[in-house]
Coordinates of C-alpha atoms in Angstrom, one line a residue:
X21 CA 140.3 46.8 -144.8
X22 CA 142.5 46.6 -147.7
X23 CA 145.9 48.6 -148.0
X24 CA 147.9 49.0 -151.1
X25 CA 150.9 46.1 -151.7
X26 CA 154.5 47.1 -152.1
X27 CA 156.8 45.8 -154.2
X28 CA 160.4 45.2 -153.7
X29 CA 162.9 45.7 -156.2
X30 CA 166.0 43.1 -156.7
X31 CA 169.5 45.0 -156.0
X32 CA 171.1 45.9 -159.4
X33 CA 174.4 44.4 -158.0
X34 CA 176.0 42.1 -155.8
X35 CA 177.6 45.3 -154.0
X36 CA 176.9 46.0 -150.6
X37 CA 175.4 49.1 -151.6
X38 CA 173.2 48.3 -153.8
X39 CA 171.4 45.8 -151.1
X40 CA 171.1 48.0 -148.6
X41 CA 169.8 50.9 -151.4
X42 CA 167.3 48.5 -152.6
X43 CA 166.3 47.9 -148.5
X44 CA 165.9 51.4 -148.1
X45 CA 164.0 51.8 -151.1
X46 CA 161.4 49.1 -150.1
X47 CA 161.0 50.1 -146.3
X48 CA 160.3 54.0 -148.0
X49 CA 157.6 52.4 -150.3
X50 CA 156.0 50.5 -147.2
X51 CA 155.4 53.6 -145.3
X52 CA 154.4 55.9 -147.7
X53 CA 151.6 53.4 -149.0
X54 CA 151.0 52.5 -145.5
X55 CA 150.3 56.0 -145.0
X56 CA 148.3 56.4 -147.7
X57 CA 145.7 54.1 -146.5
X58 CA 145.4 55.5 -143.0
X59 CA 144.9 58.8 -144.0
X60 CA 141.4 58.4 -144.6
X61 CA 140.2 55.1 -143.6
X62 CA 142.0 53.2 -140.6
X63 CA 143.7 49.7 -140.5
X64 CA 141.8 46.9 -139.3
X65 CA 143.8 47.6 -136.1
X66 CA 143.2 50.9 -135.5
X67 CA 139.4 50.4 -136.1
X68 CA 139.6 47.7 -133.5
X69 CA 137.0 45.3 -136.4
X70 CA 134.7 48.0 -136.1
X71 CA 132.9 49.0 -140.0
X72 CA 134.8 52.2 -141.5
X73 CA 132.2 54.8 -142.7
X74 CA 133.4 57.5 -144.9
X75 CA 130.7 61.0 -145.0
X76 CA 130.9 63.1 -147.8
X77 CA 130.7 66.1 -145.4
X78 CA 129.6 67.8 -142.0
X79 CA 126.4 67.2 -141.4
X80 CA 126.4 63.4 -142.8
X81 CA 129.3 63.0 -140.8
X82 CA 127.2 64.3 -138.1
X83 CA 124.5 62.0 -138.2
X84 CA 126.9 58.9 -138.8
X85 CA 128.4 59.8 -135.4
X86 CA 125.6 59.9 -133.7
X87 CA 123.8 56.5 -135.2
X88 CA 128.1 55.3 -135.4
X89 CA 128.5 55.9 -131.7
X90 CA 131.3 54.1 -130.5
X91 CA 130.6 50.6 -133.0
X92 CA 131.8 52.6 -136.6
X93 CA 134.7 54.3 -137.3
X94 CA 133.7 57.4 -138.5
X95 CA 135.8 60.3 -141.1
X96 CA 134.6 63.2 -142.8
X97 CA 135.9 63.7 -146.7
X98 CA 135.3 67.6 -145.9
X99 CA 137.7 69.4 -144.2
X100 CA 136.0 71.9 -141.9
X101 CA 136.3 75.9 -143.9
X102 CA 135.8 74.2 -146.9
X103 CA 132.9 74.9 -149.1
X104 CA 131.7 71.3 -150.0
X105 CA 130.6 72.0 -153.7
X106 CA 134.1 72.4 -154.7
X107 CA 135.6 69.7 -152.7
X108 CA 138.5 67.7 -155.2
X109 CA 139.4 64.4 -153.9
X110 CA 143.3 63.6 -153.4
X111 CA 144.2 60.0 -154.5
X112 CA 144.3 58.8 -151.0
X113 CA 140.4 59.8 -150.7
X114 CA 139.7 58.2 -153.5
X115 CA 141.6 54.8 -152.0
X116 CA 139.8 55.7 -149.0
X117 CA 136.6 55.3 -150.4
X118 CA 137.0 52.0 -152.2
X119 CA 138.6 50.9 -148.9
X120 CA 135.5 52.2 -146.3
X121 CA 132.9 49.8 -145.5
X122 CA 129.9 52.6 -145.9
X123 CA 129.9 56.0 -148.0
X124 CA 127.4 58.0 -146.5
X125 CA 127.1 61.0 -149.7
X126 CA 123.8 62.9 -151.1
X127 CA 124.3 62.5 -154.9
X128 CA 124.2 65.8 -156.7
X129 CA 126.3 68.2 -153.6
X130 CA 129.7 66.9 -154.9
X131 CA 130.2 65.9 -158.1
X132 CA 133.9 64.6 -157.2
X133 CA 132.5 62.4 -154.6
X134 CA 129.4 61.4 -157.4
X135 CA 132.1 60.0 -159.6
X136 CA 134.4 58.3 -157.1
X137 CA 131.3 56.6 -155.5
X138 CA 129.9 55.3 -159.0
X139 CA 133.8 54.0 -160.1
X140 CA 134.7 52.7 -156.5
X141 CA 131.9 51.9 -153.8
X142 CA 128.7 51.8 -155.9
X143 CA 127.7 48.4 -153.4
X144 CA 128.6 50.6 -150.5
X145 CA 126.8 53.8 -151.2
X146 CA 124.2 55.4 -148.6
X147 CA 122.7 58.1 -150.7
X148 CA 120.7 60.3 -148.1
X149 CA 118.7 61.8 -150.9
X150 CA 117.3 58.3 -151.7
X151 CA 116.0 58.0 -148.4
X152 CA 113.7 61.2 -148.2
X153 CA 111.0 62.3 -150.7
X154 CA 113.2 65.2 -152.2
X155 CA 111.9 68.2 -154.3
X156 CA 112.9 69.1 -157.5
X157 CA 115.5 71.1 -158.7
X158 CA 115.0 75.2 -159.2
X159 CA 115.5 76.5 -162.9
X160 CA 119.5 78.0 -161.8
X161 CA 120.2 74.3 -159.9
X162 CA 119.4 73.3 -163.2
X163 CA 121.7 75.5 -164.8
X164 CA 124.7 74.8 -162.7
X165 CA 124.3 70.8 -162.2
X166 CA 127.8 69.1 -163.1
X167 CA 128.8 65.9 -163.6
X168 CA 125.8 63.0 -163.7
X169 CA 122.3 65.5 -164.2
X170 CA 119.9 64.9 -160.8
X171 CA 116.2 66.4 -161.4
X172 CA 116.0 67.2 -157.5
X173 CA 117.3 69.8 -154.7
X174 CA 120.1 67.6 -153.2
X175 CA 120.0 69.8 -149.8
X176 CA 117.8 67.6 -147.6
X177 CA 119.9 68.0 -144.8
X178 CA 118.1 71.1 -143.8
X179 CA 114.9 69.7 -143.1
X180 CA 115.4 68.4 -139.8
X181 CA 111.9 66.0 -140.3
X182 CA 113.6 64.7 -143.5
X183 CA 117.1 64.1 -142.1
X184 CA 115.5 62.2 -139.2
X185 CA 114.0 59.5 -141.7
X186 CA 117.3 59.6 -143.2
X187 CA 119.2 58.5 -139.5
X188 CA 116.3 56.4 -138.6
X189 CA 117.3 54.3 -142.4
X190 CA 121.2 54.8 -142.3
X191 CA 120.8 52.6 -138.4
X192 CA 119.3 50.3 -140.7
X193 CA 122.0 50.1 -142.7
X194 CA 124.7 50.2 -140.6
X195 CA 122.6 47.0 -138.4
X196 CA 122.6 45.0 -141.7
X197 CA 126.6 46.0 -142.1
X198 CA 127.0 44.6 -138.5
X199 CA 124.9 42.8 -137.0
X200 CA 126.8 42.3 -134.0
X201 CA 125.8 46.1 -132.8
X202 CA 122.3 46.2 -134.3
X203 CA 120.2 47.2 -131.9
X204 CA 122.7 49.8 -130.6
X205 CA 122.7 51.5 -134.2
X206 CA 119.2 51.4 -133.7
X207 CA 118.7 52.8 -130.6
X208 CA 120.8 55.5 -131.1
X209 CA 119.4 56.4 -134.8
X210 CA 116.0 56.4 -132.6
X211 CA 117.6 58.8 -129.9
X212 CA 119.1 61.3 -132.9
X213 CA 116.0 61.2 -135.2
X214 CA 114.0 62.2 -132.1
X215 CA 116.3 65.4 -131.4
X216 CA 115.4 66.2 -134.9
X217 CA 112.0 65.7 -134.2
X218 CA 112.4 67.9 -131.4
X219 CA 114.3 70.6 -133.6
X220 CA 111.3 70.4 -136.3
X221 CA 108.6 71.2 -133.4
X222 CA 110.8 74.1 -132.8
X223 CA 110.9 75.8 -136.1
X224 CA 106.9 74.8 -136.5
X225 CA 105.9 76.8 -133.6
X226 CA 108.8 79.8 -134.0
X227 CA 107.9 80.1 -137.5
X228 CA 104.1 80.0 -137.6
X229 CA 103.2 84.1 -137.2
X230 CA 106.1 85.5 -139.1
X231 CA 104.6 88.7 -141.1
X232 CA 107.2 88.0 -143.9
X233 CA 107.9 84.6 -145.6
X234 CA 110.2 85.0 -148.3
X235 CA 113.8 84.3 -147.8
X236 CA 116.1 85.7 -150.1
X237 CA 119.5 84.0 -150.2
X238 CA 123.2 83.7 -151.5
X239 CA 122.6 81.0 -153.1
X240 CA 119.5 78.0 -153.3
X241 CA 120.8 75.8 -150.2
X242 CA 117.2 76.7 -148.4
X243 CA 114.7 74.9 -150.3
X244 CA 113.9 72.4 -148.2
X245 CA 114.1 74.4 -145.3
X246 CA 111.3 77.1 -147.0
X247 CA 109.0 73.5 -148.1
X248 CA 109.0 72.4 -144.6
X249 CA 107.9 75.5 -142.8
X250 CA 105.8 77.5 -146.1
X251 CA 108.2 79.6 -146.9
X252 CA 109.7 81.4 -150.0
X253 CA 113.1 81.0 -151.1
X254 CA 114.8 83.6 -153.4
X255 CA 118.1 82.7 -154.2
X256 CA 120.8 84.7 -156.0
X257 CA 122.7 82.1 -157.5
X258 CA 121.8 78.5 -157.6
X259 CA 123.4 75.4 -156.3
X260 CA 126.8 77.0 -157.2
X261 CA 127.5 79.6 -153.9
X262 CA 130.2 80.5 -156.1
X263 CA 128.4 81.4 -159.1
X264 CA 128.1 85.1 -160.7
X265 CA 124.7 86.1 -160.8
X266 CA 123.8 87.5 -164.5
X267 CA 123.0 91.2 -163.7
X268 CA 119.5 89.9 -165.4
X269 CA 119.2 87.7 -162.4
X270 CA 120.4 90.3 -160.0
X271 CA 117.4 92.8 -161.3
X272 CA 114.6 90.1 -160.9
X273 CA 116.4 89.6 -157.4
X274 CA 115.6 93.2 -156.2
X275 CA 112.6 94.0 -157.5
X276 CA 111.1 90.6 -155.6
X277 CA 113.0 92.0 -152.2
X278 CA 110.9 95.1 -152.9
X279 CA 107.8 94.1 -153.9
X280 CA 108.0 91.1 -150.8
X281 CA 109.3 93.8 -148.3
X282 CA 112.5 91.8 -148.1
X283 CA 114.3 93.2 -144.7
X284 CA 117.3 91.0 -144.7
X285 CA 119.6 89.8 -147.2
X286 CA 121.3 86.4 -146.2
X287 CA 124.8 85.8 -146.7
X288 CA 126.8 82.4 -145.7
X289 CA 130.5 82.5 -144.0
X290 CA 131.8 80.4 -146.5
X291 CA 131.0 82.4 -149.5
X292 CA 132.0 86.1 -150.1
X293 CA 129.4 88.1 -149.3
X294 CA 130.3 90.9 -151.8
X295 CA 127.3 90.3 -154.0
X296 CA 124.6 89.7 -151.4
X297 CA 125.6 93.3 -149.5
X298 CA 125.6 95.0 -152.6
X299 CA 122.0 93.9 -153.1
X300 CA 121.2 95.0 -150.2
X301 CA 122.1 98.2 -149.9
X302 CA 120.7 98.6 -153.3
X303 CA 116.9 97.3 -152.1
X304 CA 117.7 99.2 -148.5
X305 CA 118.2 95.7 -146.7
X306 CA 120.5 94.2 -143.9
X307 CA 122.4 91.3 -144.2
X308 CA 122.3 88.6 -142.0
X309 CA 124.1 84.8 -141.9
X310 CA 121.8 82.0 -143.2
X311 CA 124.1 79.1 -142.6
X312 CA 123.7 75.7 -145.1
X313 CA 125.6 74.4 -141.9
X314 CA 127.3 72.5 -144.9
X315 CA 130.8 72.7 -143.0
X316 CA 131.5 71.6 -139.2
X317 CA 130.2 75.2 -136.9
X318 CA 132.7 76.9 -134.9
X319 CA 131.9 75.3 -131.2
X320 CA 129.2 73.7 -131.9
X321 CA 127.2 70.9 -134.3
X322 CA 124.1 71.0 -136.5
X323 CA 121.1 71.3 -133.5
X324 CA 123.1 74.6 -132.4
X325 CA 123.7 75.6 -136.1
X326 CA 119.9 74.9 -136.8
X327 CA 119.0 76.7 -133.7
X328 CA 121.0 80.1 -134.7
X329 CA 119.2 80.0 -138.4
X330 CA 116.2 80.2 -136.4
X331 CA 116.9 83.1 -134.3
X332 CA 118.4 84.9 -137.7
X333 CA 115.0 83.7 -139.6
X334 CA 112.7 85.2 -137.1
X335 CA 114.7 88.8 -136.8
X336 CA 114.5 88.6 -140.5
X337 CA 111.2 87.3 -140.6
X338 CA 109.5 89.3 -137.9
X339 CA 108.3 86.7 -135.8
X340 CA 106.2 87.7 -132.5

């Protein structure tokens, strides 16, 4: 891995101090691009030769640990408590990236990430979304979309069947990177994609009798989810969690949670919940947390994540 040169300045005099100012100067330069490097992507040294892979957030950083396993070196661009759609990378990211060996990113979550990809690390971009048959985009994703326009939902993630194709082709990728570890990136993206499996057989057979299928939502993070297991998603705002509803949208909102017999409201933790609650007690609803398990869980990872949507989606859902 590349880090960025320093350059040493001559002393302005032949004085004493000036030599040692001009040493200080230099070593202070050293560090602080030294630092700059590692704070995103680590030295050859510290990766011990291993391929640096840089995930765009939680749960691609999940699956490129899992496939990564001891052979990658592994570092989320997403902090954990921070909503992913307004991530802004810091320079040093953005060296980061055109430093890693493999961005793993879903074009169209992140438009910051979108751009520093396309200008940076275009030859080492793993865009999840390529890898599944994706769905398009809802009229207020539409709406919203920043930066390069996408035509699709870019939330695969939350379609466990989907994101297991998508670990079964990123050990494919990361075999071709090195091919030293193949067939341990393969074996492990074969032991992951069949806990997703697993997880998918799950929802199938918790989600087959509910007496109500539509979902309404903060914001429309759940399409793939509602594809994969016939439901209907309603969201309040689109891609945007952040984005105020127009009271126009609000309206159409409610009179769908009335007509549907809508029990349950779902809110997300990172997003203030102001607007869903106020729906609800407007359409004489709950609410509930529907997590887009977009940022790390609180003492635990996506299967327990996944696993406590289910339980909420059959309360909500009223599943025998």
């Amino acid at each position: 891995m590349s880090s960025f040169s320093s350059e040493y300045r001559r002393p302005l005099g032949p004085t004493r101090l000036h030599r040692v100012a001009a040493a200080l100067a230099g070593v202070g330069a050293l560090l602080a691009t030294a630092a700059c490097s590692r704070g995103v992507t680590a030295s050859a040294e510290e990766s011990g030769g291993r391929p640096t892979v840089l995930a765009a957030f939680y749960p691609l950083e999940w699956i490129s640990s899992k496939v990564g396993g001891p052979d990658a070196r592994v570092t989320g661009l997403t902090q954990p408590g921070v909503e992913p759609h307004d991530l802004e990378l810091t320079p040093r990211q953005i060296a980061g990236i055109e430093d890693a060996d493999l961005i793993v990113y879903i074009k169209g979550v992140q438009p910051a990430v979108d751009e520093a990809v396309q200008e940076h690390a275009a030859d080492k971009a793993f865009d999840v979304a390529s890898m599944v048959a994706t769905i398009p985009a809802t009229a207020e994703q539409r709406a919203e979309q920043s930066g390069e326009p996408h035509d699709y939902d870019p939330h695969v993630w939350l379609d466990p069947a989907r994101l297991a194709t998508a670990v079964t082709k990123l050990g494919e990728r990361l075999g071709r990177a090195d091919g030293a570890h193949a067939a341990a990136y393969a074996s492990r993206a074969t032991s992951a994609a069949g806990e997703l499996t697993a997880l998918d057989a799950e929802f199938q057979r918790s989600l087959a009798g509910c007496r109500n299928r539509t979902l309404v939502t903060s914001h429309t993070a759940f399409g793939y989810l509602a594809d994969r297991y016939k439901l209907k998603q309603v969201g309040i705002s689109g891609i945007d969690p952040d984005a105020e509803p127009s009271p126009a949208r609000l309206a159409e909102v409610a009179g769908t949670a009335r007509r549907e017999g809508v029990t349950t409201i779902f809110t997300e933790e990172l997003v203030s919940p102001k607007v869903a609650e106020v729906l609800a007690g407007e359409v004489g609803a709950r609410t509930a947390v529907l997590d887009p398990i977009e940022s790390r869980p609180s003492g635990g990872d996506y299967l327990s994540a996944a696993r406590a949507n289910l339980s909420a989606l059959r309360t909500a859902l009223g599943c025998p």
